[in-house]
Amino acid sequence: MRSLVLTIFNRSRRNLARWFTLSMGSILVTFAVILYFLEVKDQLGIFDQELYNTSRLMAAGVEDGLYQEQQRISLEDVPILGGEALPFDNRIVYARWYTPKKQLLEFFGITPSERLNNKLGFQTIELSDRPNQQLRQLTLPVFQNGQLIGYLEIAASLAPVEETLWSLRLFLIVGVPMALSVISLTGWFLGGIAMQPIRQSYEQLQRFTADASHELRTPLTAIRNNAQFGLIEPIDPCQQQISLENIDRIAESMGMLVSDLLFLARNEGKLELETINLVNLVNWLQPLAAEYSHQAKEKGLEFTSEFPQESVMLRVNPDLMRQAVANLLSNACRYTPSGGRVCLRVFLQSRWVVIAVQDSGIGIPETDLPHIFERFYRVDNVRSRQTGGFGLGLAIAQQIVQAHGGEIIATSRLGEGSTLQIKLPFTSNFSV
Ligand code: ATP
Ligand code: MG
């Protein structure tokens, strides 16, 4: 059963990790692709700007009169006109000068066709004799005083851009899978953390169901035994009476257990606002104290109560809070042998209102103290069963107090007695 639970949780954890990796991975890949294309655009933009600057310098040389004076241009002179070193001078694969009628006038580098057939502007081209080398070509008209004096076409190798982009591609090719592995590991780790509370509450629920069914099975068996005993022939009316009385008693105890279980299941979580009332704690606790004083006296216990002089107004669900205090008082009376003392005290402690139930009973061993608020937990199963406890009273009390924003603290010394304190926050909602 446990291994089945583990398999289910591991599968859910894997699924969580997978979905996390998928979603984070797709974000990462999209981001990487966008980054790559932005870099391509950026690099090409810088390259085009430099190519354009070079072409402007070349065209300026022509505009400066070279063309008018010589009526033809020597392109060998153009890229280093005026002795200026052009940024592209050694990467320019070719440069061509065309007349306004698009007839070739002069060129440098690869031999072009006699007429200018290319579109104006930037183009990325590949030469047929150098298929792996991409060129960026710029063709633009050159004007002087508003008059078209020719066309300039230059091309430079895109190798530097390619190199930069290749480094980026390499970085992404190595980096993205590495980041994906980190993401999937993180997903697995986070999946584990996310599943932990679900796993714990599932195991708790399983334990609770197992305990509850065990608790119900015992009285059911007792009912069945009593019924069978009462039906044995020849029927003895006296024995039948005893059997029926036993069945009635056990059924009553089962009814209490079922209502306790229902209570725990229904009242889990927050309180409903309409059930909250402003009560005077002292007035409200006095009848409960009187009730338990009576019970304590019957058991031969000394019962005392101490309340503050002033009234303590608190916003609580009175029925639930009564149940919580009653569970503590009932424990104190139950686990204190006759001749002992039980004391109910209410006092204010900084921002808390404390309802303390103190007894001089058998006490709780230190090792059991952290567990007494767990459902079905009993310090000594045999002893508690003799005294009729299910091990639910403190769990119910804690659930009620926590729903009110408070806490229960237990202190005890084995053989000397125990003190259980309900601490309720004394906020602006509450007034003295
Ligand atoms: P139930 O309250 O459901 O009838 P219970 O009294 O056994 O049964 P809890 O009230 O939850 O269950 O208490 C859990 C256990 O803590 C008890 O079984 C008992 O062993 C121990 N305990 C609680 N209060 C005291 C106390 N005042 N003195 C000694 N032991 C206590
Ligand atoms: Mg109890």
Short mmCIF file of C-alpha atoms and ligand atoms in Angstrom, two decimals:
data_model
loop_
_atom_site.label_atom_id
_atom_site.label_comp_id
_atom_site.label_asym_id
_atom_site.label_seq_id
_atom_site.Cartn_x
_atom_site.Cartn_y
_atom_site.Cartn_z
CA MET A 1 0.00 0.00 0.00
CA ARG A 2 2.81 2.34 1.00
CA SER A 3 4.75 1.54 -2.15
CA LEU A 4 1.60 2.29 -4.22
CA VAL A 5 1.34 5.68 -2.52
CA LEU A 6 5.03 6.27 -3.20
CA THR A 7 4.59 5.32 -6.87
CA ILE A 8 1.66 7.74 -7.20
CA PHE A 9 3.61 10.53 -5.56
CA ASN A 10 6.72 9.90 -7.60
CA ARG A 11 4.63 9.89 -10.77
CA SER A 12 2.97 13.18 -9.79
CA ARG A 13 6.36 14.61 -8.90
CA ARG A 14 7.73 13.57 -12.29
CA ASN A 15 4.71 15.09 -14.02
CA LEU A 16 5.17 18.35 -12.12
CA ALA A 17 8.87 18.38 -13.00
CA ARG A 18 8.05 17.62 -16.66
CA TRP A 19 5.49 20.42 -16.91
CA PHE A 20 7.81 22.82 -15.16
CA THR A 21 10.67 21.92 -17.53
CA LEU A 22 8.36 22.17 -20.55
CA SER A 23 6.98 25.55 -19.63
CA MET A 24 10.25 27.05 -18.43
CA GLY A 25 12.11 25.37 -21.32
CA SER A 26 9.78 26.85 -23.95
CA ILE A 27 10.17 30.27 -22.36
CA LEU A 28 13.94 29.81 -22.41
CA VAL A 29 14.04 28.60 -26.04
CA THR A 30 11.73 31.43 -27.17
CA PHE A 31 13.92 33.88 -25.31
CA ALA A 32 17.08 32.40 -26.91
CA VAL A 33 15.55 32.56 -30.42
CA ILE A 34 14.42 36.16 -29.89
CA LEU A 35 17.85 37.03 -28.51
CA TYR A 36 19.54 35.43 -31.54
CA PHE A 37 17.38 37.27 -34.07
CA LEU A 38 17.80 40.57 -32.25
CA GLU A 39 21.57 40.01 -32.33
CA VAL A 40 21.43 39.18 -36.08
CA LYS A 41 19.47 42.38 -36.66
CA ASP A 42 21.84 44.36 -34.50
CA GLN A 43 25.01 43.01 -36.11
CA LEU A 44 23.61 43.50 -39.61
CA GLY A 45 22.54 47.02 -38.67
CA ILE A 46 26.09 47.91 -37.53
CA PHE A 47 27.57 46.27 -40.63
CA ASP A 48 25.15 48.11 -42.95
CA GLN A 49 25.92 51.40 -41.22
CA GLU A 50 29.66 50.89 -41.76
CA LEU A 51 29.08 49.84 -45.36
CA TYR A 52 26.96 52.92 -45.89
CA ASN A 53 29.59 55.17 -44.28
CA THR A 54 32.23 53.70 -46.60
CA SER A 55 30.02 54.27 -49.63
CA ARG A 56 29.39 57.87 -48.47
CA LEU A 57 33.12 58.50 -48.24
CA MET A 58 33.66 57.00 -51.69
CA ALA A 59 30.80 59.02 -53.14
CA ALA A 60 32.08 62.19 -51.41
CA GLY A 61 35.36 61.80 -53.23
CA VAL A 62 33.47 61.78 -56.46
CA GLU A 63 31.30 64.77 -55.44
CA ASP A 64 34.43 66.69 -54.47
CA GLY A 65 35.15 67.19 -58.12
CA LEU A 66 37.06 64.16 -59.15
CA TYR A 67 34.26 63.17 -61.42
CA GLN A 68 33.88 66.63 -63.01
CA GLU A 69 37.58 67.10 -63.52
CA GLN A 70 38.45 63.73 -64.90
CA GLN A 71 35.00 62.78 -66.24
CA ARG A 72 35.91 59.32 -65.09
CA ILE A 73 36.82 57.90 -61.77
CA SER A 74 39.61 55.60 -60.78
CA LEU A 75 38.08 53.31 -58.19
CA GLU A 76 41.46 52.21 -57.03
CA ASP A 77 41.76 55.75 -55.68
CA VAL A 78 38.26 55.98 -54.27
CA PRO A 79 38.40 53.82 -51.11
CA ILE A 80 41.51 55.63 -49.91
CA LEU A 81 40.56 59.04 -51.20
CA GLY A 82 42.37 61.85 -49.43
CA GLY A 83 44.52 59.28 -47.68
CA GLU A 84 41.60 58.33 -45.37
CA ALA A 85 41.62 54.73 -44.21
CA LEU A 86 38.12 53.44 -44.67
CA PRO A 87 36.71 51.04 -42.12
CA PHE A 88 35.95 48.49 -44.81
CA ASP A 89 38.91 49.02 -47.07
CA ASN A 90 40.35 45.53 -46.79
CA ARG A 91 37.01 43.72 -46.58
CA ILE A 92 35.46 45.30 -49.66
CA VAL A 93 35.21 42.57 -52.22
CA TYR A 94 34.24 44.88 -55.07
CA ALA A 95 33.23 48.43 -55.89
CA ARG A 96 31.62 49.63 -59.11
CA TRP A 97 30.80 53.01 -60.53
CA TYR A 98 28.01 53.34 -63.08
CA THR A 99 26.95 56.31 -65.15
CA PRO A 100 23.51 57.85 -64.61
CA LYS A 101 22.39 55.67 -67.51
CA LYS A 102 23.54 52.61 -65.54
CA GLN A 103 26.48 51.83 -67.85
CA LEU A 104 29.61 50.52 -66.16
CA LEU A 105 32.27 53.17 -65.87
CA GLU A 106 34.87 51.79 -63.52
CA PHE A 107 35.17 48.90 -61.12
CA PHE A 108 37.40 47.31 -58.57
CA GLY A 109 37.44 43.58 -57.69
CA ILE A 110 35.22 41.03 -59.40
CA THR A 111 34.34 41.87 -63.00
CA PRO A 112 30.70 43.02 -63.20
CA SER A 113 28.23 43.12 -66.10
CA GLU A 114 28.28 46.19 -68.29
CA ARG A 115 24.89 47.39 -67.07
CA LEU A 116 23.60 47.91 -63.59
CA ASN A 117 20.79 45.41 -63.16
CA ASN A 118 20.64 45.16 -59.37
CA LYS A 119 18.02 46.73 -57.15
CA LEU A 120 19.01 49.79 -55.16
CA GLY A 121 19.69 49.41 -51.43
CA PHE A 122 21.15 46.60 -49.31
CA GLN A 123 21.16 42.99 -50.40
CA THR A 124 22.75 39.82 -49.06
CA ILE A 125 24.15 37.80 -51.92
CA GLU A 126 26.20 34.71 -52.54
CA LEU A 127 28.69 34.54 -55.39
CA SER A 128 28.36 31.51 -57.67
CA ASP A 129 32.09 30.79 -57.52
CA ARG A 130 32.23 31.23 -53.68
CA PRO A 131 29.01 29.57 -52.44
CA ASN A 132 29.93 29.60 -48.74
CA GLN A 133 30.84 33.24 -48.58
CA GLN A 134 28.02 35.68 -48.10
CA LEU A 135 28.38 39.29 -49.21
CA ARG A 136 26.48 42.38 -48.22
CA GLN A 137 25.98 44.60 -51.23
CA LEU A 138 24.92 48.23 -51.26
CA THR A 139 23.78 49.94 -54.46
CA LEU A 140 22.95 53.62 -54.26
CA PRO A 141 22.54 56.59 -56.56
CA VAL A 142 24.98 59.51 -56.13
CA PHE A 143 23.68 63.05 -56.50
CA GLN A 144 25.51 66.34 -56.76
CA ASN A 145 23.56 69.59 -56.41
CA GLY A 146 20.40 67.57 -56.84
CA GLN A 147 21.60 66.04 -60.09
CA LEU A 148 22.19 62.31 -60.50
CA ILE A 149 25.84 61.80 -61.35
CA GLY A 150 25.95 58.01 -61.22
CA TYR A 151 25.48 54.86 -59.22
CA LEU A 152 27.87 53.34 -56.72
CA GLU A 153 27.78 49.66 -55.87
CA ILE A 154 30.00 48.18 -53.20
CA ALA A 155 30.04 44.78 -51.46
CA ALA A 156 31.84 43.53 -48.37
CA SER A 157 32.23 40.07 -46.94
CA LEU A 158 29.81 39.17 -44.11
CA ALA A 159 32.45 36.88 -42.56
CA PRO A 160 32.96 39.01 -39.36
CA VAL A 161 29.21 39.08 -38.73
CA GLU A 162 29.05 35.34 -39.40
CA GLU A 163 31.86 34.78 -36.90
CA THR A 164 30.13 36.78 -34.17
CA LEU A 165 26.84 35.00 -34.84
CA TRP A 166 28.55 31.63 -34.87
CA SER A 167 29.99 32.33 -31.39
CA LEU A 168 26.52 33.30 -30.20
CA ARG A 169 25.02 30.16 -31.79
CA LEU A 170 27.67 28.03 -30.07
CA PHE A 171 26.92 29.71 -26.75
CA LEU A 172 23.19 29.06 -27.18
CA ILE A 173 23.70 25.47 -28.42
CA VAL A 174 25.74 24.65 -25.31
CA GLY A 175 24.00 27.01 -22.89
CA VAL A 176 20.35 26.19 -23.64
CA PRO A 177 20.61 22.40 -23.01
CA MET A 178 22.64 23.10 -19.87
CA ALA A 179 20.00 25.56 -18.64
CA LEU A 180 17.31 22.98 -19.52
CA SER A 181 19.05 20.37 -17.37
CA VAL A 182 19.24 22.84 -14.48
CA ILE A 183 15.56 23.67 -15.01
CA SER A 184 14.53 20.01 -14.99
CA LEU A 185 16.54 19.38 -11.81
CA THR A 186 14.94 22.44 -10.22
CA GLY A 187 11.53 21.16 -11.39
CA TRP A 188 12.20 17.79 -9.76
CA PHE A 189 13.32 19.49 -6.56
CA LEU A 190 10.34 21.92 -6.52
CA GLY A 191 7.99 19.05 -7.40
CA GLY A 192 9.25 17.26 -4.29
CA ILE A 193 8.65 20.32 -2.14
CA ALA A 194 5.19 20.88 -3.65
CA MET A 195 4.21 17.24 -3.14
CA GLN A 196 5.47 17.08 0.44
CA PRO A 197 2.42 18.63 2.19
CA ILE A 198 0.03 16.68 -0.06
CA ARG A 199 1.93 13.51 0.73
CA GLN A 200 1.88 14.25 4.44
CA SER A 201 -1.85 15.03 4.50
CA TYR A 202 -2.53 11.92 2.39
CA GLU A 203 -0.59 9.76 4.85
CA GLN A 204 -2.35 11.50 7.73
CA LEU A 205 -5.72 10.81 6.11
CA GLN A 206 -4.77 7.17 5.62
CA ARG A 207 -3.71 6.87 9.24
CA PHE A 208 -6.88 8.63 10.34
CA THR A 209 -9.10 6.32 8.25
CA ALA A 210 -7.25 3.26 9.53
CA ASP A 211 -7.54 4.44 13.15
CA ALA A 212 -11.20 5.41 12.75
CA SER A 213 -12.14 2.07 11.23
CA HIS A 214 -10.18 0.28 13.92
CA GLU A 215 -11.97 2.25 16.63
CA LEU A 216 -15.33 1.43 15.09
CA ARG A 217 -14.52 -2.24 14.56
CA THR A 218 -13.87 -2.88 18.26
CA PRO A 219 -17.31 -1.71 19.52
CA LEU A 220 -19.02 -3.35 16.53
CA THR A 221 -17.51 -6.68 17.54
CA ALA A 222 -18.66 -6.06 21.11
CA ILE A 223 -22.21 -5.30 19.90
CA ARG A 224 -22.21 -8.48 17.82
CA ASN A 225 -20.93 -10.61 20.74
CA ASN A 226 -23.57 -9.19 23.09
CA ALA A 227 -26.32 -9.76 20.54
CA GLN A 228 -25.23 -13.36 19.97
CA PHE A 229 -24.99 -13.92 23.73
CA GLY A 230 -28.50 -12.61 24.28
CA LEU A 231 -29.90 -14.85 21.53
CA ILE A 232 -28.50 -18.12 22.88
CA GLU A 233 -31.33 -20.66 23.37
CA PRO A 234 -33.01 -21.08 25.75
CA ILE A 235 -33.41 -17.34 26.02
CA ASP A 236 -32.70 -16.01 29.50
CA PRO A 237 -34.58 -12.69 29.95
CA CYS A 238 -32.09 -11.61 32.58
CA GLN A 239 -29.06 -12.23 30.31
CA GLN A 240 -30.92 -10.60 27.41
CA GLN A 241 -31.49 -7.50 29.54
CA ILE A 242 -27.75 -7.31 30.34
CA SER A 243 -26.81 -7.83 26.67
CA LEU A 244 -29.22 -5.13 25.53
CA GLU A 245 -27.90 -2.70 28.14
CA ASN A 246 -24.35 -3.42 26.97
CA ILE A 247 -25.34 -2.87 23.34
CA ASP A 248 -27.01 0.42 24.29
CA ARG A 249 -23.91 1.61 26.15
CA ILE A 250 -21.55 0.63 23.32
CA ALA A 251 -23.84 2.20 20.71
CA GLU A 252 -23.87 5.43 22.72
CA SER A 253 -20.08 5.45 22.85
CA MET A 254 -19.96 4.72 19.08
CA GLY A 255 -22.34 7.59 18.52
CA MET A 256 -19.96 9.88 20.42
CA LEU A 257 -17.01 8.67 18.35
CA VAL A 258 -18.89 9.21 15.09
CA SER A 259 -19.95 12.71 16.15
CA ASP A 260 -16.34 13.49 17.15
CA LEU A 261 -15.11 12.32 13.75
CA LEU A 262 -17.81 14.32 11.97
CA PHE A 263 -16.91 17.33 14.07
CA LEU A 264 -13.25 17.09 13.08
CA ALA A 265 -14.14 16.66 9.41
CA ARG A 266 -16.72 19.48 9.31
CA ASN A 267 -14.96 22.12 11.35
CA GLU A 268 -11.61 21.89 9.62
CA GLY A 269 -10.35 25.32 8.56
CA LYS A 270 -11.93 28.74 9.11
CA LEU A 271 -14.84 29.74 11.29
CA GLU A 272 -18.02 31.02 9.70
CA LEU A 273 -18.45 34.70 10.52
CA GLU A 274 -22.14 34.45 11.43
CA THR A 275 -21.29 31.95 14.21
CA ILE A 276 -18.99 34.41 15.98
CA ASN A 277 -20.42 36.29 18.96
CA LEU A 278 -19.05 38.79 21.40
CA VAL A 279 -19.18 37.03 24.78
CA ASN A 280 -18.19 37.92 28.29
CA LEU A 281 -15.71 35.15 28.95
CA VAL A 282 -16.20 35.17 32.72
CA ASN A 283 -20.02 34.91 32.60
CA TRP A 284 -19.81 32.38 29.82
CA LEU A 285 -17.31 30.09 31.60
CA GLN A 286 -19.01 30.11 35.02
CA PRO A 287 -21.78 27.57 34.15
CA LEU A 288 -19.15 25.28 32.63
CA ALA A 289 -17.04 25.59 35.79
CA ALA A 290 -20.12 24.77 37.90
CA GLU A 291 -20.85 21.71 35.77
CA TYR A 292 -17.31 20.34 36.09
CA SER A 293 -17.10 21.29 39.77
CA HIS A 294 -20.07 18.97 40.28
CA GLN A 295 -18.41 16.15 38.27
CA ALA A 296 -15.11 16.64 40.09
CA LYS A 297 -16.79 16.45 43.49
CA GLU A 298 -18.47 13.19 42.48
CA LYS A 299 -15.01 11.77 41.73
CA GLY A 300 -13.60 13.07 44.99
CA LEU A 301 -11.57 15.91 43.41
CA GLU A 302 -11.12 19.42 44.68
CA PHE A 303 -12.25 21.88 42.00
CA THR A 304 -11.38 25.60 42.09
CA SER A 305 -11.82 28.39 39.56
CA GLU A 306 -10.21 31.83 39.30
CA PHE A 307 -11.56 34.56 37.04
CA PRO A 308 -10.43 38.17 36.60
CA GLN A 309 -12.42 40.88 38.38
CA GLU A 310 -13.18 42.78 35.20
CA SER A 311 -15.25 41.34 32.37
CA VAL A 312 -13.29 39.90 29.43
CA MET A 313 -15.11 40.37 26.14
CA LEU A 314 -14.04 38.06 23.32
CA ARG A 315 -15.31 37.31 19.86
CA VAL A 316 -15.69 33.53 19.68
CA ASN A 317 -17.97 30.81 18.46
CA PRO A 318 -19.40 30.07 21.97
CA ASP A 319 -20.47 26.47 21.26
CA LEU A 320 -17.10 25.49 19.79
CA MET A 321 -15.05 27.25 22.44
CA ARG A 322 -17.19 25.66 25.14
CA GLN A 323 -16.40 22.27 23.62
CA ALA A 324 -12.64 23.05 23.62
CA VAL A 325 -12.60 24.09 27.31
CA ALA A 326 -14.86 21.18 28.25
CA ASN A 327 -12.43 18.73 26.61
CA LEU A 328 -9.59 20.07 28.76
CA LEU A 329 -11.71 19.96 31.93
CA SER A 330 -12.89 16.46 31.14
CA ASN A 331 -9.28 15.29 30.68
CA ALA A 332 -8.22 16.93 33.92
CA CYS A 333 -11.03 15.15 35.81
CA ARG A 334 -10.44 11.88 33.96
CA TYR A 335 -6.68 11.70 34.46
CA THR A 336 -6.59 12.88 38.08
CA PRO A 337 -7.08 10.23 40.73
CA SER A 338 -9.56 10.99 43.52
CA GLY A 339 -8.19 13.27 46.19
CA GLY A 340 -6.44 15.36 43.53
CA ARG A 341 -7.04 18.97 42.45
CA VAL A 342 -8.38 20.56 39.29
CA CYS A 343 -8.23 24.31 38.74
CA LEU A 344 -9.74 26.47 35.98
CA ARG A 345 -8.10 29.90 35.65
CA VAL A 346 -8.64 32.82 33.28
CA PHE A 347 -6.06 35.59 33.12
CA LEU A 348 -4.63 38.18 30.75
CA GLN A 349 -1.05 37.85 29.52
CA SER A 350 0.19 40.74 27.32
CA ARG A 351 -1.89 40.34 24.14
CA TRP A 352 -3.38 36.97 25.09
CA VAL A 353 -6.38 35.83 27.06
CA VAL A 354 -5.39 32.58 28.74
CA ILE A 355 -7.80 29.86 29.86
CA ALA A 356 -5.71 27.41 31.89
CA VAL A 357 -6.80 24.03 33.18
CA GLN A 358 -4.42 22.68 35.79
CA ASP A 359 -4.58 19.33 37.55
CA SER A 360 -2.54 17.32 40.01
CA GLY A 361 -3.12 14.11 38.07
CA ILE A 362 -0.99 11.37 36.58
CA GLY A 363 0.85 13.70 34.20
CA ILE A 364 2.09 13.08 30.66
CA PRO A 365 5.55 11.63 29.85
CA GLU A 366 7.84 14.12 28.12
CA THR A 367 8.14 11.93 25.01
CA ASP A 368 4.35 11.88 24.57
CA LEU A 369 3.77 15.59 25.08
CA PRO A 370 4.44 16.59 21.42
CA HIS A 371 1.93 13.98 20.19
CA ILE A 372 -1.08 14.40 22.49
CA PHE A 373 -2.83 16.73 19.99
CA GLU A 374 -2.68 14.12 17.22
CA ARG A 375 -5.90 12.36 16.39
CA PHE A 376 -6.37 9.02 18.18
CA TYR A 377 -3.17 9.50 20.16
CA ARG A 378 -3.35 8.13 23.67
CA VAL A 379 -0.43 8.04 26.02
CA ASP A 380 -1.30 4.63 27.34
CA ASN A 381 -3.82 2.78 25.21
CA VAL A 382 -4.82 0.34 27.95
CA ARG A 383 -5.25 3.04 30.58
CA SER A 384 -7.17 5.33 28.24
CA ARG A 385 -9.44 2.59 27.00
CA GLN A 386 -10.30 1.76 30.60
CA THR A 387 -11.22 5.40 31.10
CA GLY A 388 -13.09 5.38 27.78
CA GLY A 389 -11.09 7.91 25.72
CA PHE A 390 -10.78 7.83 21.93
CA GLY A 391 -7.80 10.14 21.79
CA LEU A 392 -9.77 12.83 19.94
CA GLY A 393 -10.55 15.40 22.65
CA LEU A 394 -7.32 17.39 22.42
CA ALA A 395 -7.26 17.21 18.60
CA ILE A 396 -10.76 18.73 18.59
CA ALA A 397 -9.79 21.39 21.15
CA GLN A 398 -6.69 22.34 19.17
CA GLN A 399 -8.64 22.58 15.92
CA ILE A 400 -11.18 24.92 17.55
CA VAL A 401 -8.56 27.12 19.21
CA GLN A 402 -6.46 27.38 16.03
CA ALA A 403 -9.59 28.37 14.07
CA HIS A 404 -9.91 31.28 16.55
CA GLY A 405 -6.32 32.31 15.83
CA GLY A 406 -5.08 30.96 19.16
CA GLU A 407 -2.95 28.09 20.40
CA ILE A 408 -2.94 25.39 23.08
CA ILE A 409 0.15 24.78 25.15
CA ALA A 410 0.61 21.68 27.28
CA THR A 411 3.08 21.36 30.15
CA SER A 412 3.25 18.37 32.39
CA ARG A 413 5.32 16.43 34.91
CA LEU A 414 4.80 12.72 35.15
CA GLY A 415 3.10 11.84 38.43
CA GLU A 416 2.72 15.50 39.43
CA GLY A 417 0.10 16.90 37.11
CA SER A 418 -0.52 18.78 33.87
CA THR A 419 -1.46 22.28 32.76
CA LEU A 420 -3.16 22.92 29.44
CA GLN A 421 -3.48 26.55 28.38
CA ILE A 422 -5.75 27.92 25.69
CA LYS A 423 -4.27 31.22 24.48
CA LEU A 424 -6.58 33.45 22.48
CA PRO A 425 -5.36 36.63 20.79
CA PHE A 426 -6.53 39.77 22.49
CA THR A 427 -6.72 41.94 19.36
CA SER A 428 -8.73 45.11 18.60
CA ASN A 429 -11.66 42.78 17.95
CA PHE A 430 -11.61 41.97 21.62
CA SER A 431 -12.19 44.45 24.38
CA VAL A 432 -11.96 44.27 28.13
P1 ATP B 1 -11.27 11.55 24.23
O1 ATP B 1 -10.93 12.93 24.73
O2 ATP B 1 -11.36 11.45 22.74
O3 ATP B 1 -12.43 10.98 24.91
P2 ATP B 1 -8.67 10.99 25.34
O4 ATP B 1 -8.95 11.79 26.55
O5 ATP B 1 -7.89 9.74 25.52
O6 ATP B 1 -10.02 10.62 24.58
P3 ATP B 1 -7.35 13.34 24.35
O7 ATP B 1 -8.25 14.20 25.19
O8 ATP B 1 -7.08 13.77 22.97
O9 ATP B 1 -7.92 11.87 24.26
O10 ATP B 1 -6.00 13.17 25.09
C1 ATP B 1 -4.96 12.42 24.49
C2 ATP B 1 -4.14 11.72 25.55
O11 ATP B 1 -3.38 12.69 26.28
C3 ATP B 1 -4.96 11.01 26.56
O12 ATP B 1 -5.23 9.69 26.16
C4 ATP B 1 -4.09 11.03 27.79
O13 ATP B 1 -3.21 9.96 27.76
C5 ATP B 1 -3.28 12.30 27.63
N1 ATP B 1 -3.81 13.41 28.43
C6 ATP B 1 -4.58 14.42 28.04
N2 ATP B 1 -4.87 15.28 29.03
C7 ATP B 1 -4.25 14.78 30.12
C8 ATP B 1 -4.15 15.19 31.48
N3 ATP B 1 -4.76 16.29 31.94
N4 ATP B 1 -3.42 14.42 32.31
C9 ATP B 1 -2.79 13.32 31.89
N5 ATP B 1 -2.84 12.87 30.62
C10 ATP B 1 -3.57 13.58 29.75
MG MG B 2 -9.93 13.68 26.32
#
